Tab-separated table of C-alpha atoms and ligand atoms in Angstrom:
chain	number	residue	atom	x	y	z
A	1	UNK	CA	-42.470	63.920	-23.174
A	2	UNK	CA	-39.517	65.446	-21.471
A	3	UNK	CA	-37.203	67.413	-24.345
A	4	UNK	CA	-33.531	68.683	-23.591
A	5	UNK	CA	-32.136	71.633	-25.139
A	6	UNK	CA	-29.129	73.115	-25.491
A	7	UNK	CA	-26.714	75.360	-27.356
A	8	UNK	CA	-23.219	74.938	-28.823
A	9	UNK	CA	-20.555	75.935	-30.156
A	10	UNK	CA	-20.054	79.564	-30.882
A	11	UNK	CA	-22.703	81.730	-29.340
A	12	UNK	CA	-25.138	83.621	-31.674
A	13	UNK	CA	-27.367	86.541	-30.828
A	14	UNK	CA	-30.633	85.076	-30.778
A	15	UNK	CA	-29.900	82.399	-28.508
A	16	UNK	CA	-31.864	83.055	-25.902
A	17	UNK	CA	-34.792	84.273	-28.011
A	18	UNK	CA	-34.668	80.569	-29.445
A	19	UNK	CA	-34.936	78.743	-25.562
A	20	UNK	CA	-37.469	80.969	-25.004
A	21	UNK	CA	-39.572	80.715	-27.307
A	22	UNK	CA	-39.053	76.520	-27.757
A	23	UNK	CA	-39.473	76.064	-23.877
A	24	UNK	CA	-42.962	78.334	-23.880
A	25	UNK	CA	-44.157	76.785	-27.596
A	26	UNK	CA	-43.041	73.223	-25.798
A	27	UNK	CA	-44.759	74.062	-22.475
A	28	UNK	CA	-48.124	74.799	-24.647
A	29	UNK	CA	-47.204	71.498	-26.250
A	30	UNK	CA	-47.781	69.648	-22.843
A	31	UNK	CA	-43.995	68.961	-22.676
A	32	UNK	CA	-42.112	69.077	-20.251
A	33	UNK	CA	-38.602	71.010	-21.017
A	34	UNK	CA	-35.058	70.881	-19.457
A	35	UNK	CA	-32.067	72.386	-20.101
A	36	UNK	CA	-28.330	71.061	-20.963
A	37	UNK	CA	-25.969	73.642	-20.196
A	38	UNK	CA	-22.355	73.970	-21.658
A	39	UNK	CA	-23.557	72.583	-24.774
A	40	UNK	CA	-22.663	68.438	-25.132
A	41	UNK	CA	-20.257	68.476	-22.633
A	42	UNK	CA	-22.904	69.337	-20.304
A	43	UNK	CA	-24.887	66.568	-22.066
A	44	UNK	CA	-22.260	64.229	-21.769
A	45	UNK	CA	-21.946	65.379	-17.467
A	46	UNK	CA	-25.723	65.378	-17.059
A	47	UNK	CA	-25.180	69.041	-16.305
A	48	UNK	CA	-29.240	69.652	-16.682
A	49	UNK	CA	-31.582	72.014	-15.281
A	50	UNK	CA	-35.734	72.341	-15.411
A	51	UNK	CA	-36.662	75.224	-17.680
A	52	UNK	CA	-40.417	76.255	-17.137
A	53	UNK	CA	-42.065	79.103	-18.625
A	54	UNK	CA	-40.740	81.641	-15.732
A	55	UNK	CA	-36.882	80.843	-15.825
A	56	UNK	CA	-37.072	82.021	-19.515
A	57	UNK	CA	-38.522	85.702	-18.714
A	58	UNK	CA	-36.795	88.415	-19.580
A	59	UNK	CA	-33.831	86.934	-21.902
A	60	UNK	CA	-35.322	88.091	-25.611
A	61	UNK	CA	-33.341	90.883	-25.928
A	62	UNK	CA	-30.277	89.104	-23.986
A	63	UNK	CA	-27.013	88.323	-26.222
A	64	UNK	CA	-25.216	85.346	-25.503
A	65	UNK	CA	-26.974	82.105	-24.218
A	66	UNK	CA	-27.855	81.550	-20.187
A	67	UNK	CA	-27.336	78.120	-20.971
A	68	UNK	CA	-24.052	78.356	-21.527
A	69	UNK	CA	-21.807	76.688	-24.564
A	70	UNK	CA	-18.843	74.504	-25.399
A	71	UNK	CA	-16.715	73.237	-28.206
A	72	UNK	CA	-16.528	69.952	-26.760
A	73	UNK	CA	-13.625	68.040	-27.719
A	74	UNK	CA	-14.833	64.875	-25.644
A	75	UNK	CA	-18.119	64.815	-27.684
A	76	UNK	CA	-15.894	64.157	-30.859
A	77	UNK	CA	-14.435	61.137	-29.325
A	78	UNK	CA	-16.480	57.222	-28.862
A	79	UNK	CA	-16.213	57.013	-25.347
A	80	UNK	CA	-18.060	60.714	-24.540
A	81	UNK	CA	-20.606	59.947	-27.085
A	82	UNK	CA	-21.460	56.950	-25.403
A	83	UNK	CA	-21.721	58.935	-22.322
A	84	UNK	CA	-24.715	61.220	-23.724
A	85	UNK	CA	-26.382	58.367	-25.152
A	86	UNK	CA	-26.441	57.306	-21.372
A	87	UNK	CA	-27.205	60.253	-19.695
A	88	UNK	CA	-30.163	60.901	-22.481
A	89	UNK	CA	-30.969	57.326	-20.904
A	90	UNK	CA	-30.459	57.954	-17.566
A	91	UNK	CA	-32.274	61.309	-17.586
A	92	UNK	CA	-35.316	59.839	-19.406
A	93	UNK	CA	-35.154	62.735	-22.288
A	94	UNK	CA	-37.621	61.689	-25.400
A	95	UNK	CA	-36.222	64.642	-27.603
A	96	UNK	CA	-33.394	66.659	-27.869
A	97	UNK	CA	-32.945	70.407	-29.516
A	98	UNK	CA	-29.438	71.507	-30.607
A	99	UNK	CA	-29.324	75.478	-31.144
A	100	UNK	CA	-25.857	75.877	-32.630
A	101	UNK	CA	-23.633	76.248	-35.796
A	102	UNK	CA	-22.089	73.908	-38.337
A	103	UNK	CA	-20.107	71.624	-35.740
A	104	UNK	CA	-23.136	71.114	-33.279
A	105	UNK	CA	-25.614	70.461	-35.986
A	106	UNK	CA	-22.947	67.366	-37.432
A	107	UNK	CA	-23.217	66.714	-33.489
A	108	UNK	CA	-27.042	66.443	-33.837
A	109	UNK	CA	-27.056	64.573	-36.899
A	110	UNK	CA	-24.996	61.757	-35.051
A	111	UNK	CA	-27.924	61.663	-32.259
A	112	UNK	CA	-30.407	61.485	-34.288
A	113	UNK	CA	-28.279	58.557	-36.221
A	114	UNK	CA	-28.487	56.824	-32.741
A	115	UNK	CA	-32.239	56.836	-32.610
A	116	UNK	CA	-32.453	60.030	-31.051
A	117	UNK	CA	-35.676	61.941	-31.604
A	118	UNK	CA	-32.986	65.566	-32.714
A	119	UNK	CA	-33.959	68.779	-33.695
A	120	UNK	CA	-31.390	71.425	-34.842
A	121	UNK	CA	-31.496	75.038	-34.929
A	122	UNK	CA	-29.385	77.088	-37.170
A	123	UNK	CA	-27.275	79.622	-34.941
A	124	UNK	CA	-24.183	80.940	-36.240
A	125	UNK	CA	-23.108	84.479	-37.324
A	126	UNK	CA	-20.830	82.000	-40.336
A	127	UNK	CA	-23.994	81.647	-41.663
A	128	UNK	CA	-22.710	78.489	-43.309
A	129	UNK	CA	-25.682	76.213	-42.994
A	130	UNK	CA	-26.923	74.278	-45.916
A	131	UNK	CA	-30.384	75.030	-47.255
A	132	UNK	CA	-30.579	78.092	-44.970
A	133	UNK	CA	-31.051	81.423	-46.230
A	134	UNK	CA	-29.967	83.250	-42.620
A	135	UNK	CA	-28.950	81.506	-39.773
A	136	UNK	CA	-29.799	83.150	-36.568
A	137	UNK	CA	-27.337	85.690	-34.989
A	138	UNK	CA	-26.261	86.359	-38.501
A	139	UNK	CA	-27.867	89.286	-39.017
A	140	UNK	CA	-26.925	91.267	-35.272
A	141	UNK	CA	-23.489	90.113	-36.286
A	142	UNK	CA	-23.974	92.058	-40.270
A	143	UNK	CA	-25.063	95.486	-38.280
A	144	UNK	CA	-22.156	95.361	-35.584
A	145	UNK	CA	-19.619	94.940	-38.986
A	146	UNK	CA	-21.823	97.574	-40.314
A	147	UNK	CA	-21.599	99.522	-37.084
A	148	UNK	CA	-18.000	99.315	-36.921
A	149	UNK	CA	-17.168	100.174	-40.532
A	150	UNK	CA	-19.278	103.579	-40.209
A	151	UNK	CA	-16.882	104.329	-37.617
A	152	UNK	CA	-13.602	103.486	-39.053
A	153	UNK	CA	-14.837	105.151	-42.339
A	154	UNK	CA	-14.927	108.368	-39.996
A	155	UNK	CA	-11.215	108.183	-39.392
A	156	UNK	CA	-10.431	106.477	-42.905
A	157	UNK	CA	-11.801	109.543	-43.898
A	158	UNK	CA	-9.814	112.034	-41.526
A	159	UNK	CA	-6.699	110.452	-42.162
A	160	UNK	CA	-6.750	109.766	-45.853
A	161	UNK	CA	-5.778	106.513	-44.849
A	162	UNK	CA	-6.517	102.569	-45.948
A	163	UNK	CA	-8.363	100.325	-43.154
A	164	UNK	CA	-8.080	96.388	-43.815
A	165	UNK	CA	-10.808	95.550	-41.528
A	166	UNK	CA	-10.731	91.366	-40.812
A	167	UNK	CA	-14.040	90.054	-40.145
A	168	UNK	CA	-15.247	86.514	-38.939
A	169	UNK	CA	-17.001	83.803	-40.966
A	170	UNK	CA	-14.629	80.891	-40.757
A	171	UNK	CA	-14.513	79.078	-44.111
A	172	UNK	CA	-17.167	81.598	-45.450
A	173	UNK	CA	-17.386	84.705	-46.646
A	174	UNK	CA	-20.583	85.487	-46.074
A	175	UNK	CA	-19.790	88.143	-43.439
A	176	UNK	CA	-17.210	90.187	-45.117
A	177	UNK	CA	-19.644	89.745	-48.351
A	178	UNK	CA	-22.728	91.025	-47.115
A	179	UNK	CA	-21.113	93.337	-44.377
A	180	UNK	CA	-18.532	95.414	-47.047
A	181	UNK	CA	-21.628	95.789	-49.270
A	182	UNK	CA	-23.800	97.292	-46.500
A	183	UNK	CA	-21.195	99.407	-45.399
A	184	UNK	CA	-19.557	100.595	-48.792
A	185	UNK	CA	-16.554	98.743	-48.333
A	186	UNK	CA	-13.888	99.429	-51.404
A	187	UNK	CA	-12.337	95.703	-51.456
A	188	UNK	CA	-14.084	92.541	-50.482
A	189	UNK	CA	-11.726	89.685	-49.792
A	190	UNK	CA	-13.579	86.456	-49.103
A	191	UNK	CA	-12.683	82.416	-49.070
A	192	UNK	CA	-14.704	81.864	-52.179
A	193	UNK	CA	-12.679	84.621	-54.328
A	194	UNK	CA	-8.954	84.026	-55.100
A	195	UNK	CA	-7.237	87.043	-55.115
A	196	UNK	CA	-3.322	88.001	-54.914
A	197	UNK	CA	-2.570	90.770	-52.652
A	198	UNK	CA	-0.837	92.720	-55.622
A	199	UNK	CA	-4.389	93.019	-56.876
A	200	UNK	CA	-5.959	94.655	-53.690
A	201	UNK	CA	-2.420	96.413	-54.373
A	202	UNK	CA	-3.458	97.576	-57.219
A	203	UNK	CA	-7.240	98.075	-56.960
A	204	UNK	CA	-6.372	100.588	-54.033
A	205	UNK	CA	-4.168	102.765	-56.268
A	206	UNK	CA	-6.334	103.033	-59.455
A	207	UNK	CA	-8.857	104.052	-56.269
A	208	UNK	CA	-6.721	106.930	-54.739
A	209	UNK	CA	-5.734	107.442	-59.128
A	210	UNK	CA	-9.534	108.198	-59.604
A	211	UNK	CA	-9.170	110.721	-56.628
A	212	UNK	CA	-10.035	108.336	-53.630
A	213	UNK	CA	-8.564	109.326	-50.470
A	214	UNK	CA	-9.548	106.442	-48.190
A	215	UNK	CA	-10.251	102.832	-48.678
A	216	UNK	CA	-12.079	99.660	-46.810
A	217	UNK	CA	-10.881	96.968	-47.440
A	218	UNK	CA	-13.146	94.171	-45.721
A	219	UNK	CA	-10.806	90.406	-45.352
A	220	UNK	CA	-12.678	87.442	-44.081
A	221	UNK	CA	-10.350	85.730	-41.596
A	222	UNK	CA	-10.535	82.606	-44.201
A	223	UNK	CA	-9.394	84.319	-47.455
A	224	UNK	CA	-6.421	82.895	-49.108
A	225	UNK	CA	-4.071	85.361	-50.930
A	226	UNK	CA	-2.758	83.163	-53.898
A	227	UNK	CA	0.513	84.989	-54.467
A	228	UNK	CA	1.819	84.425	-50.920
A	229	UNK	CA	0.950	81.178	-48.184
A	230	UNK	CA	-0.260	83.350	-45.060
A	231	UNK	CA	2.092	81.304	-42.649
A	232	UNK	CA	0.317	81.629	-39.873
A	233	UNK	CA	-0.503	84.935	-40.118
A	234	UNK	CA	-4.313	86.318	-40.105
A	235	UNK	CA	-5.278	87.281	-43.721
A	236	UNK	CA	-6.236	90.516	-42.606
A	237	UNK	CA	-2.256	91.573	-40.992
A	238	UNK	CA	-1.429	89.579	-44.552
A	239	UNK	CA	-3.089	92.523	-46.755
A	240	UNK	CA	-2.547	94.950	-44.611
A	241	UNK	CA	0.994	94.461	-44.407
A	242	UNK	CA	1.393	94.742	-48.598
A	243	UNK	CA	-0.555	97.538	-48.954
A	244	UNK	CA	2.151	99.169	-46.495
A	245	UNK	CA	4.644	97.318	-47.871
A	246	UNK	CA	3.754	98.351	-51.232
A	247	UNK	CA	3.406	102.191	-49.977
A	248	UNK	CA	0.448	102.742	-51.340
A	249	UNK	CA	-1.584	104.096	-48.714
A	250	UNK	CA	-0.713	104.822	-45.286
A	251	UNK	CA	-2.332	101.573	-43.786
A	252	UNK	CA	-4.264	100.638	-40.446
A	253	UNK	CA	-5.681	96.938	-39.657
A	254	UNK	CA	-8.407	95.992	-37.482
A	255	UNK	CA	-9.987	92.782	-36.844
A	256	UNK	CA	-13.057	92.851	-35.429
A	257	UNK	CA	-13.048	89.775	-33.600
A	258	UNK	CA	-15.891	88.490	-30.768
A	259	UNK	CA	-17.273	91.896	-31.089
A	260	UNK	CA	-19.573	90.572	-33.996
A	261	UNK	CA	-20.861	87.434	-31.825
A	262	UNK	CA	-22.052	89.687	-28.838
A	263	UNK	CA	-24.918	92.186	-28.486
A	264	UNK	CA	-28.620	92.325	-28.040
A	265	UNK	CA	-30.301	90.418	-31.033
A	266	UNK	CA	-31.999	92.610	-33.725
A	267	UNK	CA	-35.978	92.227	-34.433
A	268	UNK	CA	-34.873	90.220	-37.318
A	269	UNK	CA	-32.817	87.459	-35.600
A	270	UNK	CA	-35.461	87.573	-32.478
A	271	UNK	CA	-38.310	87.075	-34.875
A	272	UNK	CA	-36.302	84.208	-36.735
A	273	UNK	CA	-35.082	82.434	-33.056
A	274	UNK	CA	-39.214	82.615	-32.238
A	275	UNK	CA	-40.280	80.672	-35.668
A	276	UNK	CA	-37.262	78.355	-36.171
A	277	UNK	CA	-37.803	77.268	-32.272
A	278	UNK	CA	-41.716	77.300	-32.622
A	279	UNK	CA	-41.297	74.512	-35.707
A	280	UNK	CA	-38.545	72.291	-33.993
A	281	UNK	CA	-40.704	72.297	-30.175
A	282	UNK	CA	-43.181	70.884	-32.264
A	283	UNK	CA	-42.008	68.197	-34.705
A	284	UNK	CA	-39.885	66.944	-31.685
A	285	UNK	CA	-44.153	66.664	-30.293
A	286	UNK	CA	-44.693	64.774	-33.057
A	287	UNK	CA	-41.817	62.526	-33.117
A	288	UNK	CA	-40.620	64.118	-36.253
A	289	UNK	CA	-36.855	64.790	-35.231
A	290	UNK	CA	-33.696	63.989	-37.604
A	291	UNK	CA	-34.107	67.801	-38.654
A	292	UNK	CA	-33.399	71.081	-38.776
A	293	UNK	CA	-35.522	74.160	-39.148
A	294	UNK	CA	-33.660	75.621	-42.077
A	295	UNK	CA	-35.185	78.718	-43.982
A	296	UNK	CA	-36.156	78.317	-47.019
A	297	UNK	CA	-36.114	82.544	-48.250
A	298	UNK	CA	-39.134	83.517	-45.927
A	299	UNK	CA	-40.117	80.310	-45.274
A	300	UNK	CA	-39.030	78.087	-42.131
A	301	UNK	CA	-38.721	74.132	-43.967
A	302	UNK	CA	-37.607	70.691	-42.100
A	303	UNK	CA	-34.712	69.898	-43.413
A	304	UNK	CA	-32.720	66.246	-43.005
A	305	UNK	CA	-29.756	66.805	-40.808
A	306	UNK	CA	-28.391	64.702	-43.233
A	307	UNK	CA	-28.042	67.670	-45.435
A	308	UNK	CA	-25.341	68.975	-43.115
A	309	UNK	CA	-22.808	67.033	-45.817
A	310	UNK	CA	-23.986	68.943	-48.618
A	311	UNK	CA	-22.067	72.394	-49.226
A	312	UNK	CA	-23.974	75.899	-48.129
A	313	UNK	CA	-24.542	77.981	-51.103
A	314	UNK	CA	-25.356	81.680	-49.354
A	315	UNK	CA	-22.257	83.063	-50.965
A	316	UNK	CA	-23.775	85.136	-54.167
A	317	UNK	CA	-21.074	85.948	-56.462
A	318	UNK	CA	-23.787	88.561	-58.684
A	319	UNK	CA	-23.321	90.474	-54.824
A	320	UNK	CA	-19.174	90.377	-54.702
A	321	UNK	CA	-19.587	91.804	-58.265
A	322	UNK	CA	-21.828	94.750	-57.191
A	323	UNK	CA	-19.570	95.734	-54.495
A	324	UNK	CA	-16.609	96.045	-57.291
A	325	UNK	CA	-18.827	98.444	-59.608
A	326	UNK	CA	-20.646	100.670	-57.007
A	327	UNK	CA	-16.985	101.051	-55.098
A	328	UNK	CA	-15.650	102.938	-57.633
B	1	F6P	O1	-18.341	79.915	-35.813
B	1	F6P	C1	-18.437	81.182	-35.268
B	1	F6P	C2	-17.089	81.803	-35.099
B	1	F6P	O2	-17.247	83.078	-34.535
B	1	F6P	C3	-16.229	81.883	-36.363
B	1	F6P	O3	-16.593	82.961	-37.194
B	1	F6P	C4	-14.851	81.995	-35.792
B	1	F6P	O4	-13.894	81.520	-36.698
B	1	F6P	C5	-14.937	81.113	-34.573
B	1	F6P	O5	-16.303	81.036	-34.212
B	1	F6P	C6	-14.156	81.594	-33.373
B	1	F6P	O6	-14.257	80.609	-32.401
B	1	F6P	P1	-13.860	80.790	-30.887
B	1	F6P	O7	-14.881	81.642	-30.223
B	1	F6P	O8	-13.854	79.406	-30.359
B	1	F6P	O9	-12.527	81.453	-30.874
């Protein structure tokens, strides 16, 4: 059997970890493994390239993916899905696997629709899969936030001043969540919360009240303010300009940006790429695509990629609750 690969969408750490390990498990397999590169708009270009055990040494510890990625518009439209299907064709692939985030794994779930035999992984520092406890990448991206707040908290600290610190996560909060808890943020401002910005207003000052001189204040770039429509503005500039506004604390912003997508994967998220790739190299053996390997707790489970319409529940509200009683 000759299997693709690719990755897509945003990059994760972890990446590489994952071809390597699904090219060497599908090698042992007896099949034979290629890669797509620049994600489905490679696929749809028959951009492909023969991946045997050798051309995968020495990328485990390597952020980003050597295969290269794309948001590829033309793989949303008829006529560019047509053109996979026909390279897949062409290029006599039996299997497909799809490392990537929410987007790519809708993108695999269409293959597999088509009579693909499609295997996703879960990459995406969002971590905004269904049924999957951690995506992979997500937890590099936690200890760069983690990182980076220990720093700013440094100069917080020096300064006596607030820093509204704007993480990633797209429509989740999972990031800002998990991140602000690990690194003692104050304020936690995530999609799944509605807050007004006169309460972070006001949460700050009963703060610096109770003899706080510095505050975090962790935004996910999808929270919502209700008492104000962010016009275009990033939440984080949104909350940082109130709390200046308001003159309650002499106020910095940062957003942290593609800082939390690069960087050498952590044992966790290697470990993870190494499993979740093991499993999908070989059910795509066994004809047993129109999956992906989620993770159930500890536990790496097949998972329709049908699932990819249900909502992902990693969000734990008990958590954002912690984070308001041990900030105080
Ligand atoms: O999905 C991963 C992610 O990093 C999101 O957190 C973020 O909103 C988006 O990708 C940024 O995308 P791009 O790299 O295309 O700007």
């Amino acid at each position: 059997m000759r299997i693709g690969i690719l990755t897509s969408g945003g990059d994760a750490p972890g990446m590489n970890a994952a071809i390597r390990a699904a090219v060497r498990c599908g090698t042992d397999l007896g099949l034979e493994m290629v890669g797509v590169r620049r994600g489905f708009d490679g696929l749809i270009d028959g951009d492909f390239i023969p991946l045997d055990n050798r051309a995968v040494g020495g990328i485990i510890e390597r952020g980003g993916t050597i295969l290269r990625t794309a948001r590829s518009a033309e793989f949303l439209t008829p006529e560019g899905r047509e053109k996979a299907l026909e390279q897949i064709d062409r290029n006599s692939l039996d299997g497909l696997i799809v490392i990537g985030g929410n987007g790519s794994l809708r993108g695999a779930r269409w293959l597999s629709e088509e009579g693909v035999n499609t295997v996703g992984i879960p990459a995406s520092i969002d971590n905004d899969i269904p049924h999957t406890t951690m995506a992979m990448g997500v937890d590099t991206a936690l200890n760069t936030v983690v990182e980076s707040l220990n720093k700013i908290r440094d100069t917080a600290i020096s300064h006596g001043r607030a820093f509204v610190v704007e993480v990633m996560g797209r429509k989740s909060g999972y990031i800002a969540l998990m991140g602000g808890l690990a690194g003692g943020a104050e304020v936690v401002l995530i999609p799944e919360v509605p807050v007004s910005l006169d309460d972070v207003a006001r949460t700050v000052a009963d703060g610096r009240r109770r003899g706080k001189h510095h505050s975090i204040i962790v935004v996910a770039e999808g929270f919502a303010p209700t008492d104000r429509p962010l016009d275009g503005e990033s939440a984080g500039h949104a909350v940082a300009a109130h709390l200046e506004g308001t003159e309650t604390i002499e106020t910095r912003l940062t957003i942290l940006g593609h800082v939390q997508r690069g960087g050498s994967p952590t044992a966790f998220d290697r470990i993870l790429a190494s499993r979740l790739a093991a499993a999908s190299s070989s059910w795509l053996a066994a004809g047993k695509g129109g999956v992906f390997a989620g993770l159930d707790r500890d536990k790496v489970v097949a998972v329709p990629l049908s699932a990819m319409d249900e909502e992902p529940a990693n969000v734990d509200l008990d958590l954002y609750r912690l984070v308001g009683v041990i900030s105080t």
